[in-house]
């Protein structure tokens, strides 16, 4: 036997179902959408493990491909190719303590804005992106296929205490650069080569 | 004489307790992938055996008040964690990326460039280490899973006490 619902009841049930459906979709959108389209930005924190103790300068020097003083010219752009944001900078090389970088280099810093997750992303120990005009001691590993020198997060960018856009002589002649030169020249001299099977 | 030695004894006792408290302090990140009492995951990694070993290792600590279940994500659940691989010489052996916000999954990246050089135990340890970070554990001391410069593949005493302090 088929019971036919009265048209007014059908309308009532239909309205209730429609309201419930709209409420459900709105609730889900309210919870999830802000993370993906506009809405409040989230925060992302990257934590890297390298199976060596980089707080030991000799191990850091052994792990690094290049160690050099440089001044940031400009930000070149951002990439999310590997799944997380990374920002590239053009850097003028001022003095090399290890490696064969010369002239100008593209320094890559893990960090930036993750568009998929609507989040600002930074690596632990590396809360600030490089600033054009500032001078740093860079400690990097290479990404050959891109021609990048990637900062070793947490250890790879020590800002030299000089004014913005300082000249090469001002940077390299500063007390701070002198202290870092002494520290890292010694570390390079006594570097412990990185061997993942024998950390 | 006895009266005079008392303060010294007290200071020493307090110092010993303070030091003991310091070494027993939990090593935690302050953030984790745990949502309620579970971590729901999706994976896109070739290191599946290691991922499973990592999940089994940490889940074995469950019991009593410890509650964290590690389960695959479904259409009816919110994804908390995704596993990926990279293969590049410039980034770390392993990375854990935490993201704040509802429904935004955290990420674990295993770096094939280094992973291939590790023993079977070493690979498992790397996966366990990252899963430890997903539970909110930070680096600790002694050659345990959550130590940065070693890779045993059995969860140790400090790993366990840090886990217990959180969950």
PDB file of N, CA and C in Angstrom, chain A residues 16-51:
ATOM      1  N   UNK A  16      12.175  21.423   5.856  1.00  0.00           N
ATOM      2  CA  UNK A  16      13.031  21.004   6.979  1.00  0.00           C
ATOM      3  C   UNK A  16      14.319  20.372   6.449  1.00  0.00           C
ATOM      4  N   UNK A  17      14.193  19.483   5.466  1.00  0.00           N
ATOM      5  CA  UNK A  17      15.378  18.821   4.887  1.00  0.00           C
ATOM      6  C   UNK A  17      16.329  19.835   4.273  1.00  0.00           C
ATOM      7  N   UNK A  18      15.762  20.809   3.548  1.00  0.00           N
ATOM      8  CA  UNK A  18      16.599  21.821   2.900  1.00  0.00           C
ATOM      9  C   UNK A  18      17.345  22.644   3.938  1.00  0.00           C
ATOM     10  N   UNK A  19      16.635  23.032   5.024  1.00  0.00           N
ATOM     11  CA  UNK A  19      17.263  23.831   6.085  1.00  0.00           C
ATOM     12  C   UNK A  19      18.395  23.039   6.737  1.00  0.00           C
ATOM     13  N   UNK A  20      18.123  21.748   7.017  1.00  0.00           N
ATOM     14  CA  UNK A  20      19.159  20.904   7.627  1.00  0.00           C
ATOM     15  C   UNK A  20      20.383  20.778   6.724  1.00  0.00           C
ATOM     16  N   UNK A  21      20.123  20.586   5.414  1.00  0.00           N
ATOM     17  CA  UNK A  21      21.237  20.440   4.469  1.00  0.00           C
ATOM     18  C   UNK A  21      22.071  21.714   4.430  1.00  0.00           C
ATOM     19  N   UNK A  22      21.391  22.868   4.359  1.00  0.00           N
ATOM     20  CA  UNK A  22      22.117  24.152   4.284  1.00  0.00           C
ATOM     21  C   UNK A  22      22.907  24.366   5.572  1.00  0.00           C
ATOM     22  N   UNK A  23      22.274  24.029   6.727  1.00  0.00           N
ATOM     23  CA  UNK A  23      22.952  24.213   8.019  1.00  0.00           C
ATOM     24  C   UNK A  23      24.201  23.343   8.095  1.00  0.00           C
ATOM     25  N   UNK A  24      24.091  22.094   7.618  1.00  0.00           N
ATOM     26  CA  UNK A  24      25.238  21.174   7.673  1.00  0.00           C
ATOM     27  C   UNK A  24      26.382  21.684   6.821  1.00  0.00           C
ATOM     28  N   UNK A  25      26.052  22.079   5.587  1.00  0.00           N
ATOM     29  CA  UNK A  25      27.101  22.565   4.674  1.00  0.00           C
ATOM     30  C   UNK A  25      27.741  23.833   5.241  1.00  0.00           C
ATOM     31  N   UNK A  26      26.894  24.724   5.795  1.00  0.00           N
ATOM     32  CA  UNK A  26      27.428  25.974   6.361  1.00  0.00           C
ATOM     33  C   UNK A  26      28.363  25.687   7.525  1.00  0.00           C
ATOM     34  N   UNK A  27      27.948  24.726   8.379  1.00  0.00           N
ATOM     35  CA  UNK A  27      28.782  24.389   9.540  1.00  0.00           C
ATOM     36  C   UNK A  27      30.133  23.853   9.095  1.00  0.00           C
ATOM     37  N   UNK A  28      30.125  22.947   8.122  1.00  0.00           N
ATOM     38  CA  UNK A  28      31.384  22.384   7.619  1.00  0.00           C
ATOM     39  C   UNK A  28      32.254  23.476   7.006  1.00  0.00           C
ATOM     40  N   UNK A  29      31.614  24.350   6.209  1.00  0.00           N
ATOM     41  CA  UNK A  29      32.368  25.429   5.561  1.00  0.00           C
ATOM     42  C   UNK A  29      32.959  26.380   6.598  1.00  0.00           C
ATOM     43  N   UNK A  30      32.165  26.645   7.652  1.00  0.00           N
ATOM     44  CA  UNK A  30      32.620  27.566   8.702  1.00  0.00           C
ATOM     45  C   UNK A  30      33.864  27.012   9.398  1.00  0.00           C
ATOM     46  N   UNK A  31      33.872  25.688   9.573  1.00  0.00           N
ATOM     47  CA  UNK A  31      35.004  25.057  10.265  1.00  0.00           C
ATOM     48  C   UNK A  31      36.229  24.973   9.357  1.00  0.00           C
ATOM     49  N   UNK A  32      36.030  24.497   8.130  1.00  0.00           N
ATOM     50  CA  UNK A  32      37.186  24.148   7.305  1.00  0.00           C
ATOM     51  C   UNK A  32      37.629  25.226   6.317  1.00  0.00           C
ATOM     52  N   UNK A  33      36.682  25.947   5.739  1.00  0.00           N
ATOM     53  CA  UNK A  33      37.059  26.851   4.650  1.00  0.00           C
ATOM     54  C   UNK A  33      38.039  27.959   5.030  1.00  0.00           C
ATOM     55  N   UNK A  34      37.914  28.538   6.238  1.00  0.00           N
ATOM     56  CA  UNK A  34      38.854  29.617   6.558  1.00  0.00           C
ATOM     57  C   UNK A  34      40.311  29.212   6.396  1.00  0.00           C
ATOM     58  N   UNK A  35      40.598  27.909   6.531  1.00  0.00           N
ATOM     59  CA  UNK A  35      41.987  27.460   6.382  1.00  0.00           C
ATOM     60  C   UNK A  35      42.434  27.446   4.935  1.00  0.00           C
ATOM     61  N   UNK A  36      41.496  27.472   4.023  1.00  0.00           N
ATOM     62  CA  UNK A  36      41.863  27.315   2.621  1.00  0.00           C
ATOM     63  C   UNK A  36      41.575  28.552   1.778  1.00  0.00           C
ATOM     64  N   UNK A  37      40.512  29.268   2.066  1.00  0.00           N
ATOM     65  CA  UNK A  37      40.228  30.470   1.268  1.00  0.00           C
ATOM     66  C   UNK A  37      40.045  31.653   2.198  1.00  0.00           C
ATOM     67  N   UNK A  38      41.001  32.563   2.130  1.00  0.00           N
ATOM     68  CA  UNK A  38      40.905  33.761   2.958  1.00  0.00           C
ATOM     69  C   UNK A  38      40.851  33.376   4.422  1.00  0.00           C
ATOM     70  N   UNK A  39      40.052  34.067   5.192  1.00  0.00           N
ATOM     71  CA  UNK A  39      39.894  33.733   6.598  1.00  0.00           C
ATOM     72  C   UNK A  39      41.194  33.934   7.360  1.00  0.00           C
ATOM     73  N   UNK A  40      41.171  33.613   8.635  1.00  0.00           N
ATOM     74  CA  UNK A  40      42.375  33.829   9.432  1.00  0.00           C
ATOM     75  C   UNK A  40      43.513  32.931   8.976  1.00  0.00           C
ATOM     76  N   UNK A  41      44.707  33.497   8.970  1.00  0.00           N
ATOM     77  CA  UNK A  41      45.876  32.711   8.553  1.00  0.00           C
ATOM     78  C   UNK A  41      46.349  31.812   9.678  1.00  0.00           C
ATOM     79  N   UNK A  42      46.826  30.638   9.297  1.00  0.00           N
ATOM     80  CA  UNK A  42      47.403  29.732  10.273  1.00  0.00           C
ATOM     81  C   UNK A  42      48.907  29.915  10.339  1.00  0.00           C
ATOM     82  N   UNK A  43      49.519  29.115  11.183  1.00  0.00           N
ATOM     83  CA  UNK A  43      50.969  29.148  11.340  1.00  0.00           C
ATOM     84  C   UNK A  43      51.511  27.746  11.129  1.00  0.00           C
ATOM     85  N   UNK A  44      52.575  27.639  10.368  1.00  0.00           N
ATOM     86  CA  UNK A  44      53.242  26.355  10.162  1.00  0.00           C
ATOM     87  C   UNK A  44      54.643  26.413  10.729  1.00  0.00           C
ATOM     88  N   UNK A  45      55.044  25.339  11.393  1.00  0.00           N
ATOM     89  CA  UNK A  45      56.392  25.270  11.966  1.00  0.00           C
ATOM     90  C   UNK A  45      57.072  24.009  11.461  1.00  0.00           C
ATOM     91  N   UNK A  46      58.235  24.162  10.857  1.00  0.00           N
ATOM     92  CA  UNK A  46      58.984  23.010  10.360  1.00  0.00           C
ATOM     93  C   UNK A  46      60.067  22.613  11.343  1.00  0.00           C
ATOM     94  N   UNK A  47      60.193  21.333  11.563  1.00  0.00           N
ATOM     95  CA  UNK A  47      61.200  20.823  12.494  1.00  0.00           C
ATOM     96  C   UNK A  47      62.064  19.825  11.736  1.00  0.00           C
ATOM     97  N   UNK A  48      63.352  20.120  11.616  1.00  0.00           N
ATOM     98  CA  UNK A  48      64.252  19.274  10.819  1.00  0.00           C
ATOM     99  C   UNK A  48      65.131  18.410  11.713  1.00  0.00           C
ATOM    100  N   UNK A  49      65.346  17.172  11.287  1.00  0.00           N
ATOM    101  CA  UNK A  49      66.259  16.280  11.998  1.00  0.00           C
ATOM    102  C   UNK A  49      67.323  15.818  11.017  1.00  0.00           C
ATOM    103  N   UNK A  50      68.584  15.970  11.384  1.00  0.00           N
ATOM    104  CA  UNK A  50      69.658  15.701  10.418  1.00  0.00           C
ATOM    105  C   UNK A  50      70.561  14.538  10.810  1.00  0.00           C
ATOM    106  N   UNK A  51      70.308  13.930  11.944  1.00  0.00           N
ATOM    107  CA  UNK A  51      71.141  12.824  12.459  1.00  0.00           C
ATOM    108  C   UNK A  51      72.604  13.245  12.604  1.00  0.00           C
TER     109      UNK A  51
END
